[in-house]
mmCIF file of C-alpha atoms and ligand atoms in Angstrom:
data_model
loop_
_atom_site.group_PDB
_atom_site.id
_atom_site.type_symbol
_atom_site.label_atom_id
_atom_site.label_comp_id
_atom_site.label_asym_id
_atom_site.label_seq_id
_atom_site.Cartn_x
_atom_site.Cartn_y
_atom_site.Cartn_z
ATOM 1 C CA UNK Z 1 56.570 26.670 21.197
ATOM 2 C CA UNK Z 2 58.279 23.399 20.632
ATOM 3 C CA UNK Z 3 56.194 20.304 20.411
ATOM 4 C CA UNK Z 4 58.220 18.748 23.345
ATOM 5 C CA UNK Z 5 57.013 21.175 25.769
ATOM 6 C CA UNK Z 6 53.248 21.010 24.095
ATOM 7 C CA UNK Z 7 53.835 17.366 25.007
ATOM 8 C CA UNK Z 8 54.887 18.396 28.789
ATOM 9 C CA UNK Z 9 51.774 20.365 29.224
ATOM 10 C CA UNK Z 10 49.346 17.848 27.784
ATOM 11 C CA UNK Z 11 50.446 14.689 29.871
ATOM 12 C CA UNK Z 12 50.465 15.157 33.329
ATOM 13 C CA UNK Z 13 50.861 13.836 36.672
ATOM 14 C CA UNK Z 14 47.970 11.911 38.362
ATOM 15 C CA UNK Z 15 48.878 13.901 41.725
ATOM 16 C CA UNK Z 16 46.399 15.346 43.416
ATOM 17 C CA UNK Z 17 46.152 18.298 40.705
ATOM 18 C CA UNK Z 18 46.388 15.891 38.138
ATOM 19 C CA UNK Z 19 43.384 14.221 39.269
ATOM 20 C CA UNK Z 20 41.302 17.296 40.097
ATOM 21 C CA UNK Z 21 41.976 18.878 36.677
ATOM 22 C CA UNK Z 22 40.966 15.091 34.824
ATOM 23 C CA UNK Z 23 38.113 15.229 37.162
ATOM 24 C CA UNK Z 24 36.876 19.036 35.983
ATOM 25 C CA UNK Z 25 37.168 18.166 32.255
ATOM 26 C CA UNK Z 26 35.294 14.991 32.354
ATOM 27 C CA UNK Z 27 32.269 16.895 34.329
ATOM 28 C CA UNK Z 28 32.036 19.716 31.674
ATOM 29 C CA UNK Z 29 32.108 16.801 28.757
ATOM 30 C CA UNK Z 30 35.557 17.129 27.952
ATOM 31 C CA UNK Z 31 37.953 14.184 26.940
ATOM 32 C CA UNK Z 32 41.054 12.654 28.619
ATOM 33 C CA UNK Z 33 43.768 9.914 28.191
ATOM 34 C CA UNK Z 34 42.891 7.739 31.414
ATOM 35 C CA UNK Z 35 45.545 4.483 32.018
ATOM 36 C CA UNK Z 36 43.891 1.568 32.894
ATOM 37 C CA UNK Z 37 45.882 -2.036 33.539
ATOM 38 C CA UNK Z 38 45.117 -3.119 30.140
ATOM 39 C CA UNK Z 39 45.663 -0.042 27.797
ATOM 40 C CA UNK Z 40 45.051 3.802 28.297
ATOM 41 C CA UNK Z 41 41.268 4.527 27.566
ATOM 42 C CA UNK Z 42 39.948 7.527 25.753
ATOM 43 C CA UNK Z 43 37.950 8.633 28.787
ATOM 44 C CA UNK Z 44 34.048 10.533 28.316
ATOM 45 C CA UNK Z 45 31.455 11.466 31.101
ATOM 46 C CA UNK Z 46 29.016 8.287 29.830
ATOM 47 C CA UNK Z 47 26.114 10.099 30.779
ATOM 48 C CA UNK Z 48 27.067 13.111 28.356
ATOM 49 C CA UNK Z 49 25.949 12.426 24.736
ATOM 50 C CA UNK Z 50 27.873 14.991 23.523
ATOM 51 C CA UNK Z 51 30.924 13.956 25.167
ATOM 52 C CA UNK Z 52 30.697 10.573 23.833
ATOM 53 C CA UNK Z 53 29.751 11.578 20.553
ATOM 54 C CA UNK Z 54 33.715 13.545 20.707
ATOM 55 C CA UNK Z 55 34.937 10.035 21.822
ATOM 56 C CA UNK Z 56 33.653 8.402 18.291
ATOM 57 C CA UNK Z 57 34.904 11.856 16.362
ATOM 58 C CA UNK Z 58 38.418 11.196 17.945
ATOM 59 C CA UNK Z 59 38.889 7.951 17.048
ATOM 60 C CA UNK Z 60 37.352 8.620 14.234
ATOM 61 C CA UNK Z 61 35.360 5.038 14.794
ATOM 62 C CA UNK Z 62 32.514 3.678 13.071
ATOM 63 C CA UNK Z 63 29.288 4.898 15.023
ATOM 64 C CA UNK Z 64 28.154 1.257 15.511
ATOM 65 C CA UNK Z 65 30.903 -0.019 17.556
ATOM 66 C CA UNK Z 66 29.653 0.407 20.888
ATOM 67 C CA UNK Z 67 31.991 1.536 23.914
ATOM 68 C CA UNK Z 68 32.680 0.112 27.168
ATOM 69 C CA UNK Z 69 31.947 1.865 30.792
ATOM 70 C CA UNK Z 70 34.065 1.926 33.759
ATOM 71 C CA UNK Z 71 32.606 1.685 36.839
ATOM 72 C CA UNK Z 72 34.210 1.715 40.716
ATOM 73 C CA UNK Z 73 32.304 -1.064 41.334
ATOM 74 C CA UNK Z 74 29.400 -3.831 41.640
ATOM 75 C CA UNK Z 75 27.092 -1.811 43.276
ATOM 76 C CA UNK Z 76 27.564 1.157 40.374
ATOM 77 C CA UNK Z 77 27.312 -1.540 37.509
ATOM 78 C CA UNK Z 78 23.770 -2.574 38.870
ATOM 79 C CA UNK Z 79 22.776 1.067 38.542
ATOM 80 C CA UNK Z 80 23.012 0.471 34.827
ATOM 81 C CA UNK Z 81 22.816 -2.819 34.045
ATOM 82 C CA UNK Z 82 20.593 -5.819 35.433
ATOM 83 C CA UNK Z 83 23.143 -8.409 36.794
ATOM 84 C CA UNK Z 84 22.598 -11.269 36.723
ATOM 85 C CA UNK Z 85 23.501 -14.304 39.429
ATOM 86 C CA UNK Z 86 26.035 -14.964 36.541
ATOM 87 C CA UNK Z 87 27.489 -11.469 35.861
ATOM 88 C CA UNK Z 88 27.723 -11.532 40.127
ATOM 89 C CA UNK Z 89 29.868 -14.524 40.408
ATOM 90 C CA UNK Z 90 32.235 -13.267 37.842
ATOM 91 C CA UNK Z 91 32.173 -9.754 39.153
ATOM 92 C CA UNK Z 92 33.075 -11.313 42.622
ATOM 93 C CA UNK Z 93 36.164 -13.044 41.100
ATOM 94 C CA UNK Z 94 37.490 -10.844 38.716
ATOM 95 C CA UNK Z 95 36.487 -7.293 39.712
ATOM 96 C CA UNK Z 96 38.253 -4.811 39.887
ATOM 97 C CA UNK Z 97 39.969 -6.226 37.077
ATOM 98 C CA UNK Z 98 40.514 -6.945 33.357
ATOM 99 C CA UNK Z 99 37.224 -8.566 32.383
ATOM 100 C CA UNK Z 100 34.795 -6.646 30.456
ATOM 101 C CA UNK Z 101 30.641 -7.998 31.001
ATOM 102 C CA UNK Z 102 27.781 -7.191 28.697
ATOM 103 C CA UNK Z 103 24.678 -7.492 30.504
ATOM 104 C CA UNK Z 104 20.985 -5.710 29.255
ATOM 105 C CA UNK Z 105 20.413 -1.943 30.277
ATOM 106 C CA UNK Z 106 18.620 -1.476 33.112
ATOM 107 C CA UNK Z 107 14.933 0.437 32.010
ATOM 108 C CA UNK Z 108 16.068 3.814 33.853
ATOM 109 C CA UNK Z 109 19.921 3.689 32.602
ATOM 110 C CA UNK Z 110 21.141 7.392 32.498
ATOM 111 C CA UNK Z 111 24.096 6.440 30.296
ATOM 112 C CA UNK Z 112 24.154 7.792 26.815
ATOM 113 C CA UNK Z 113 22.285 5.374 24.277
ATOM 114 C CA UNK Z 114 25.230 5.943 21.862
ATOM 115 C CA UNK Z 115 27.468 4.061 23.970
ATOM 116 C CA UNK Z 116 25.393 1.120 23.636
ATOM 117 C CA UNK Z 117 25.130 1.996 19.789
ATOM 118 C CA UNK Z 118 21.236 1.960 20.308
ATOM 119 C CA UNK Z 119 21.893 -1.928 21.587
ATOM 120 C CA UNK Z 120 19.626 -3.281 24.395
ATOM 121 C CA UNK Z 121 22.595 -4.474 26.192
ATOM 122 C CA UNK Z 122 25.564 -2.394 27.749
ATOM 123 C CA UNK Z 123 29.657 -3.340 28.188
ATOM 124 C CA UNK Z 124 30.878 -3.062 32.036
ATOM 125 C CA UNK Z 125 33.913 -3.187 33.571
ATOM 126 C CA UNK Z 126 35.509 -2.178 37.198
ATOM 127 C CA UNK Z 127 39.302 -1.583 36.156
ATOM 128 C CA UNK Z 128 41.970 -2.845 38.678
ATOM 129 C CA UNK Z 129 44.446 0.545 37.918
ATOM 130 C CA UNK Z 130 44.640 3.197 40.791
ATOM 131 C CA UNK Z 131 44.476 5.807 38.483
ATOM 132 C CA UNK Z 132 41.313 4.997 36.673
ATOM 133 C CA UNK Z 133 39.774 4.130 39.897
ATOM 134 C CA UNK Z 134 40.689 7.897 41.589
ATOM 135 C CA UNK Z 135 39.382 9.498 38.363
ATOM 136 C CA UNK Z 136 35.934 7.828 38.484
ATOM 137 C CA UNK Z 137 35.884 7.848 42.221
ATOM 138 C CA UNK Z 138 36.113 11.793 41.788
ATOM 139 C CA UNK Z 139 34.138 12.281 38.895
ATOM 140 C CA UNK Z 140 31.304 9.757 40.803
ATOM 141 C CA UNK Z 141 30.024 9.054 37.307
ATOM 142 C CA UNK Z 142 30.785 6.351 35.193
ATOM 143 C CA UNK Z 143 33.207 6.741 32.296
ATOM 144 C CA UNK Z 144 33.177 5.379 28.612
ATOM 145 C CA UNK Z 145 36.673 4.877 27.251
ATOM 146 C CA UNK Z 146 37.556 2.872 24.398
ATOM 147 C CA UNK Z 147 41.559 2.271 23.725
ATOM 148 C CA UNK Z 148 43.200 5.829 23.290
ATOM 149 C CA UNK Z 149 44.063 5.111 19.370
ATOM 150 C CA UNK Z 150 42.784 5.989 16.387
ATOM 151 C CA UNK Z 151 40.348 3.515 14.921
ATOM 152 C CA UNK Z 152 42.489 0.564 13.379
ATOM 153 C CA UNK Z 153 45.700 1.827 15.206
ATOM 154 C CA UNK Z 154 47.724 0.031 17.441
ATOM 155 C CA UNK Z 155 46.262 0.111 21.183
ATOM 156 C CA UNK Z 156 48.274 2.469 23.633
ATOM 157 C CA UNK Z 157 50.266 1.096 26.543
ATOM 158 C CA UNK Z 158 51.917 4.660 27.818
ATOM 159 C CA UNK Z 159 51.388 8.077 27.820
ATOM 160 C CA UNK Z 160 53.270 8.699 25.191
ATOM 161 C CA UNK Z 161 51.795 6.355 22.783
ATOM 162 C CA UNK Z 162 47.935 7.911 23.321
ATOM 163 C CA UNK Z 163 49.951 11.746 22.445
ATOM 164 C CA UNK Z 164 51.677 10.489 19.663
ATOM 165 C CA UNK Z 165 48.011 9.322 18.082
ATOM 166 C CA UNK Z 166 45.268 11.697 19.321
ATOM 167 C CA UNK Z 167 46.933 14.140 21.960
ATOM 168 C CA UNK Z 168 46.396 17.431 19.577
ATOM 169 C CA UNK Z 169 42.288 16.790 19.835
ATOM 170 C CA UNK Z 170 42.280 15.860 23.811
ATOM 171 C CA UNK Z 171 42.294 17.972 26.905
ATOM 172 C CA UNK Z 172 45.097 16.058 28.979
ATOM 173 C CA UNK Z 173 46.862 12.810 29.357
ATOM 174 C CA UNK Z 174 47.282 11.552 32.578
ATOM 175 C CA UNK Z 175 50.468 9.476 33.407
ATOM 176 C CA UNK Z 176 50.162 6.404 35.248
ATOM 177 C CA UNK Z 177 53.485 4.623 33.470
ATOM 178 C CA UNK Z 178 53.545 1.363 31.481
ATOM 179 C CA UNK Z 179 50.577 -0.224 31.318
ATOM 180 C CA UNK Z 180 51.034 -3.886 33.484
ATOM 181 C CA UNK Z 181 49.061 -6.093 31.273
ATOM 182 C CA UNK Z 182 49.086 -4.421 27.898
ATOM 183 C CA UNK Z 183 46.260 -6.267 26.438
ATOM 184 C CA UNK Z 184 42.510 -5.479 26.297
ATOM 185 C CA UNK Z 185 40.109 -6.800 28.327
ATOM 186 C CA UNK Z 186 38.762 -10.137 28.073
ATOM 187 C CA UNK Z 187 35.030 -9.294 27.002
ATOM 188 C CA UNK Z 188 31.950 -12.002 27.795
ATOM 189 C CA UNK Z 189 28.637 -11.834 27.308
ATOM 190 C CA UNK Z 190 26.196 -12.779 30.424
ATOM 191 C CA UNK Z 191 22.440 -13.741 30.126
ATOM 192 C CA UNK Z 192 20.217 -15.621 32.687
ATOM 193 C CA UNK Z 193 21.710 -18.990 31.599
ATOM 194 C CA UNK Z 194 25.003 -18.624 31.009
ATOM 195 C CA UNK Z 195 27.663 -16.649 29.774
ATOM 196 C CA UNK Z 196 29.455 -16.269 26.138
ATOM 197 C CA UNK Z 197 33.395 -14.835 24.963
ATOM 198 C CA UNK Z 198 32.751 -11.810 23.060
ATOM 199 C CA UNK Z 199 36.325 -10.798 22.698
ATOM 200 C CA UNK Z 200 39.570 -12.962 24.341
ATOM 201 C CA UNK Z 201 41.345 -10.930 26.439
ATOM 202 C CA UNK Z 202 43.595 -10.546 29.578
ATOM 203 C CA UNK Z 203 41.796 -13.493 31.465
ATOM 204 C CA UNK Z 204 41.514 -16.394 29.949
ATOM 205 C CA UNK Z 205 38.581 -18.805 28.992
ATOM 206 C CA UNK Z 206 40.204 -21.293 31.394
ATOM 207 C CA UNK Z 207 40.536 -18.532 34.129
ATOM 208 C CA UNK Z 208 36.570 -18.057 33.755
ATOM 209 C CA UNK Z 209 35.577 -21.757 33.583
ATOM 210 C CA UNK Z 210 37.065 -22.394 36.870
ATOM 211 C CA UNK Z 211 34.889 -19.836 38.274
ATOM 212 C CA UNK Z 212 31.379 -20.590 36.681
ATOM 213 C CA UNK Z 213 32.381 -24.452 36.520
ATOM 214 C CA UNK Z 214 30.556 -24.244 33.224
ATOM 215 C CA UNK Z 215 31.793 -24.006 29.712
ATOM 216 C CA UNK Z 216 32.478 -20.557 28.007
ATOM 217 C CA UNK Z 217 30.572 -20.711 24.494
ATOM 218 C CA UNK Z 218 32.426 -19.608 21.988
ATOM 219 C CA UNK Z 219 30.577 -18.456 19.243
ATOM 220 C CA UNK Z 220 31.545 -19.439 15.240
ATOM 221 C CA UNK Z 221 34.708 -21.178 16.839
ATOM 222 C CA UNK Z 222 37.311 -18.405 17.349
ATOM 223 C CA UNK Z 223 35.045 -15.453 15.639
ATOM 224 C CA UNK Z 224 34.213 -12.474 17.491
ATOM 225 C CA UNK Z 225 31.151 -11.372 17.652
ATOM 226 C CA UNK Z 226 31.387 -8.024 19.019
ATOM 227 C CA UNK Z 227 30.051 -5.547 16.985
ATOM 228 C CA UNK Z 228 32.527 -3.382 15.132
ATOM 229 C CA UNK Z 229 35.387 -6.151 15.783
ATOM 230 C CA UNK Z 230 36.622 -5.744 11.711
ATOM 231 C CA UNK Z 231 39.544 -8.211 10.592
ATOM 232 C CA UNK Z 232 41.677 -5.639 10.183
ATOM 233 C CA UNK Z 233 42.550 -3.724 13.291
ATOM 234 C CA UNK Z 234 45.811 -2.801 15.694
ATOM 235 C CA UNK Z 235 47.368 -2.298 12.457
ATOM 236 C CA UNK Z 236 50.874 -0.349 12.256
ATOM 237 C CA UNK Z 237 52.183 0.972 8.687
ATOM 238 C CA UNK Z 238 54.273 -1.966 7.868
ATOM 239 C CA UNK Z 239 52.617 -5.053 6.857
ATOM 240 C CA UNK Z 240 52.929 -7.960 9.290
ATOM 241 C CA UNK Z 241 53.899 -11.711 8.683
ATOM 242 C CA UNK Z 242 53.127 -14.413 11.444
ATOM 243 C CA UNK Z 243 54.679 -17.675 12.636
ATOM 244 C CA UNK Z 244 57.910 -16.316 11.340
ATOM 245 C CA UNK Z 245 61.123 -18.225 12.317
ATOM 246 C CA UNK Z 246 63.551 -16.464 10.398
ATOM 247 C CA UNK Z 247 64.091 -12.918 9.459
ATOM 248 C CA UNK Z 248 63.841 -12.391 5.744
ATOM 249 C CA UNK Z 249 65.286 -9.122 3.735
ATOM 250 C CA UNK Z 250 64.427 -5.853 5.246
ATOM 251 C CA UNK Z 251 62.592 -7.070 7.861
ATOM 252 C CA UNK Z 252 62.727 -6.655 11.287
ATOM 253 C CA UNK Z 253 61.888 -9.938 13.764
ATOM 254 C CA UNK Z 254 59.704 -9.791 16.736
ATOM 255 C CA UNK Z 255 60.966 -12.754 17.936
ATOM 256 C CA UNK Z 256 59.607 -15.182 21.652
ATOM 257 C CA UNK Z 257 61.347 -17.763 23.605
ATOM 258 C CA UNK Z 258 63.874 -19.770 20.986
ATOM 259 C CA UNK Z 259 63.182 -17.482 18.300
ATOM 260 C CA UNK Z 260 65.348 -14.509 18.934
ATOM 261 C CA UNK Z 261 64.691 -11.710 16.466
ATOM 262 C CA UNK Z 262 66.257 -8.481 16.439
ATOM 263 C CA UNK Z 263 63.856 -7.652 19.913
ATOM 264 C CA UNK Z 264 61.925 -10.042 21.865
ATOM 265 C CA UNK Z 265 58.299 -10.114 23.450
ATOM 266 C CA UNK Z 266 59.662 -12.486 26.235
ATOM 267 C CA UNK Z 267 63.059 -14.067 25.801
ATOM 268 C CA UNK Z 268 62.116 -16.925 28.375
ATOM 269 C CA UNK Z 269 58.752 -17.477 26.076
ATOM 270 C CA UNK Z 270 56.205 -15.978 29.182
ATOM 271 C CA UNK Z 271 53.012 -14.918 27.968
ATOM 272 C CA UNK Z 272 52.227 -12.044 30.370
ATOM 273 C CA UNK Z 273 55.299 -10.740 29.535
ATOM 274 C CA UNK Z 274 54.967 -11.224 26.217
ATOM 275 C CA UNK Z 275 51.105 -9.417 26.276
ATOM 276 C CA UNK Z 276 53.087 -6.615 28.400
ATOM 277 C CA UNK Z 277 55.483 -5.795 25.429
ATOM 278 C CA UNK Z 278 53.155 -6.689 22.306
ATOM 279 C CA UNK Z 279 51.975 -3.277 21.730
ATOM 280 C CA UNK Z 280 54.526 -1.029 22.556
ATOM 281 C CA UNK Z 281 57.101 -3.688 20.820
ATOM 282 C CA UNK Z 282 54.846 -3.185 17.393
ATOM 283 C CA UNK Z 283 55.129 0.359 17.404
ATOM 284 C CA UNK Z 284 59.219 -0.048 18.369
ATOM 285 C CA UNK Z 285 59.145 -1.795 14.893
ATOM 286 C CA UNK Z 286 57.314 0.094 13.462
ATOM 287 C CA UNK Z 287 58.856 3.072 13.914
ATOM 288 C CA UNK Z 288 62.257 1.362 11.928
ATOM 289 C CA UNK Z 289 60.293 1.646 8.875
ATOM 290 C CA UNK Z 290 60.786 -2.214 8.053
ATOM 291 C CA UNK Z 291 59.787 -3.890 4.542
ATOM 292 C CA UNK Z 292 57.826 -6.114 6.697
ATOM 293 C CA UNK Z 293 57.176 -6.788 10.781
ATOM 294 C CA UNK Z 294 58.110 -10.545 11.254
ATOM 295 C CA UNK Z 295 56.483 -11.907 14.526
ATOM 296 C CA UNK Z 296 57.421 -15.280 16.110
ATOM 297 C CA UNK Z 297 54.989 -18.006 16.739
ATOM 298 C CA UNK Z 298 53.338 -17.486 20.270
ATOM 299 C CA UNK Z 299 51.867 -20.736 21.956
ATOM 300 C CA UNK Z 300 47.987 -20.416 21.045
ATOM 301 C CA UNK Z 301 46.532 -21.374 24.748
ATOM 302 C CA UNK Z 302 45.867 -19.073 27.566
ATOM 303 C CA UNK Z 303 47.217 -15.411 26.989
ATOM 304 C CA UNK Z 304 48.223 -16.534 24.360
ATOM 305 C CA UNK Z 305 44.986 -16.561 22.748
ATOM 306 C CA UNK Z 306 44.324 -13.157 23.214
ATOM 307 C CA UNK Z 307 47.585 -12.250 21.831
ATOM 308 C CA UNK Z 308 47.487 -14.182 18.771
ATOM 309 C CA UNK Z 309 43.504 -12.260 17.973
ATOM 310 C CA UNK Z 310 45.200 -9.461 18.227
ATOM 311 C CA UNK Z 311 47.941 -10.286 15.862
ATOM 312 C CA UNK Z 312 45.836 -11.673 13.548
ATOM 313 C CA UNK Z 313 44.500 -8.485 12.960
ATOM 314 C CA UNK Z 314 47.003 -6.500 12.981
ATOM 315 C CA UNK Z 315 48.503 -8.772 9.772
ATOM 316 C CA UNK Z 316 44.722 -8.808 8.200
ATOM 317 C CA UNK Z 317 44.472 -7.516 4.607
ATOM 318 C CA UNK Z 318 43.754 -3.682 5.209
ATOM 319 C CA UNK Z 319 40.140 -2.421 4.777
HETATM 320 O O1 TXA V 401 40.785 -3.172 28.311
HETATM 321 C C1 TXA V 401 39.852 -2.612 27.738
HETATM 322 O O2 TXA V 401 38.741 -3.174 27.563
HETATM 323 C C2 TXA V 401 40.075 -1.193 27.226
HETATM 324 C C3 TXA V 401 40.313 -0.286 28.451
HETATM 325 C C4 TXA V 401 40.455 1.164 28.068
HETATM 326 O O3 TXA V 401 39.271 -0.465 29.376
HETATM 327 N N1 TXA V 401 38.967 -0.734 26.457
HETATM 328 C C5 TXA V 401 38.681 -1.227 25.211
HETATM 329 O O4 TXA V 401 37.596 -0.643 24.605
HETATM 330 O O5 TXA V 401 39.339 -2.096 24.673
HETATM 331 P P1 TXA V 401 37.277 -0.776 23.065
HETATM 332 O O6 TXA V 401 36.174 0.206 22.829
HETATM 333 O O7 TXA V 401 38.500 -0.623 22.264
HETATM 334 O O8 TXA V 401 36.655 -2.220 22.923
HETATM 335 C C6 TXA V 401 35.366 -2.494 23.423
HETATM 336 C C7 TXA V 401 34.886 -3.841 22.937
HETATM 337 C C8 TXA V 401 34.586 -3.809 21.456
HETATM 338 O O9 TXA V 401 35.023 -5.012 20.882
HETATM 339 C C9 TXA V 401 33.061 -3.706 21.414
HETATM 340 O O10 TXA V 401 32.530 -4.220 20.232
HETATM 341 C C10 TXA V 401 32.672 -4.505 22.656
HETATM 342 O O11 TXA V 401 33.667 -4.192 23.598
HETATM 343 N N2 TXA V 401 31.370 -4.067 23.161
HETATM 344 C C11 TXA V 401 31.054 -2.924 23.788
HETATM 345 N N3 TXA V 401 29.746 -2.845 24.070
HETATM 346 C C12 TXA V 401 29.183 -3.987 23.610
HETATM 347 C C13 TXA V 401 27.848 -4.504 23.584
HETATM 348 N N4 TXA V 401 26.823 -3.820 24.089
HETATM 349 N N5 TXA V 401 27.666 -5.716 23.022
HETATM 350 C C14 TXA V 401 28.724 -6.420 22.520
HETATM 351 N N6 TXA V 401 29.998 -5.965 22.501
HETATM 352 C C15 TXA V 401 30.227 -4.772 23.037
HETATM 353 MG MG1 MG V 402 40.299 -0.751 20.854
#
């Protein structure tokens, strides 16, 4: 059998099959590639240690990173997590959507404590993409799903990408195209008196503020406090150079606005675009076997803060 067709069978439609077939392997603790807005998730039944315990196995990711759940909704996140009047307002403005909150886990919470990595708290989020909603809609349980890549890999934005890096050990890949904002969730912490940026991500600090009228604390400056955030992450083989404005040697340039490389994030220097094409444009590269992946500078306010995290770690110093 050719590894094309392999490939055919594995990713599928998310027609009404499609669904019903994700649906069935996520109730008997099986794992599938689920798109989301953001990235493609590595999708588990939450409540199903043993399915989440494949999740960390696949990924092969250090046990004490904890995962994120997907929920359909407000009402379904208060089944697991005590909201509070702060993690309401921001679920009212941003839900279903790219923000991730971490809130403490309700007394009774069925959801496996390994997805919390044995914290007190747990990580929430209703995503915005039709797809993911269906699946958890039908599965009426929710789902933990970190990106689809392997540990330290770059994060997938297509079907294709989550195949290339872990389809041999999953059950199916659904197909719900590009993803339309390519970047992670934006992940905040939320307490009784206030609220604090984990991780930057597809909204922006500014974005939040204007909702809570109150400033977003972020801890140690830019640091991320996550656990299991390491420097060194969305790595591709080559090694990666930043602020470049020229392309040196055996390089290849990721260029943005004025700087034109040999491919661009966003010709016209627009940071959505430029967080739509960041991933998959890193693999592109990467896949030309460069010397070195050059990147242009990106402006470092609004998306573009969440873009430059990531990029920061994908040029890290290898662990
Ligand atoms: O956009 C996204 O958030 C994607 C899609 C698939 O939803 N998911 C994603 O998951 O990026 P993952 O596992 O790659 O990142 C989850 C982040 C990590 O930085 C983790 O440390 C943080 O959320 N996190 C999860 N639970 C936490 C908790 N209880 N306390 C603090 N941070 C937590
Ligand atoms: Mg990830």
């Amino acid at each position: 059998m050719s590894g094309q067709s392999h490939r055919y069978g594995k990713i599928r439609e998310p027609d009404a099959d499609g669904i019903a077939e994700a649906a069935r392997i996520l109730r008997k603790g099986g794992l599938i590639g689920l798109p989301t807005e953001t990235v493609y998730g590595l999708a588990a039944d939450a409540t199903n240690s043993l399915a989440v315990a494949k999740i960390f196995k696949t990924k092969a990711r250090p046990r004490f990173n904890p995962l994120i759940i997907h929920v359909s909704n407000k009402t379904m996140a208060a089944e697991y997590a005590e909201v509070t009047v702060y993690a309401d307002a921001l679920m009212e403005a941003f839900w279903p959507g790219p923000l991730t909150l971490v809130m403490r886990r309700r007394e009774n919470c069925t959801v496996s404590p390994l997805v919390s990595a044995g914290l007190e708290t747990i990580a929430v989020r209703a995503p915005a993409h039709v797809v993911a909603r269906t699946v958890i809609g039908a599965v009426g349980r929710p789902l933990a799903a970190p990106s689809a890549n392997r540990s330290g890999r770059i994060s997938p934005t297509a079907a294709g990408h989550v195949f290339e890096d872990i389809g041999e050990e999953i059950d199916m890949i659904l197909d719900g195209g590009s993803c339309s904002i390519g970047i992670e969730s934006t992940v905040v912490g939320v307490g009784e008196a206030g609220f604090w940026l984990l991780r930057p991500g597809a909204i922006t600090a500014e974005q939040l503020e204007d909702v809570t009228e109150k400033k977003l604390r972020i801890p140690e400056g830019s640091a991320i406090t996550a656990p299991g955030q390491t420097a060194s992450h969305y790595a591709p083989n080559a090694p990666v150079r930043l602020n470049a404005t020229d392309r040196r040697e055996g390089e290849i340039l990721i260029g943005f606005g004025h700087v034109a490389g040999d491919m661009s994030l966003s010709k016209t220097g627009t940071l959505t675009e430029a967080a739509a094409n960041l991933f998959s444009m890193l693999r592109e590269a990467d896949a030309l076997t460069p010397t070195t992946i050059a990147i242009a500078p990106i402006p470092d306010h609004g998306l573009g803060i969440a873009i430059n995290d990531r990029l920061r770690r994908a040029a890290a110093e290898r662990e």
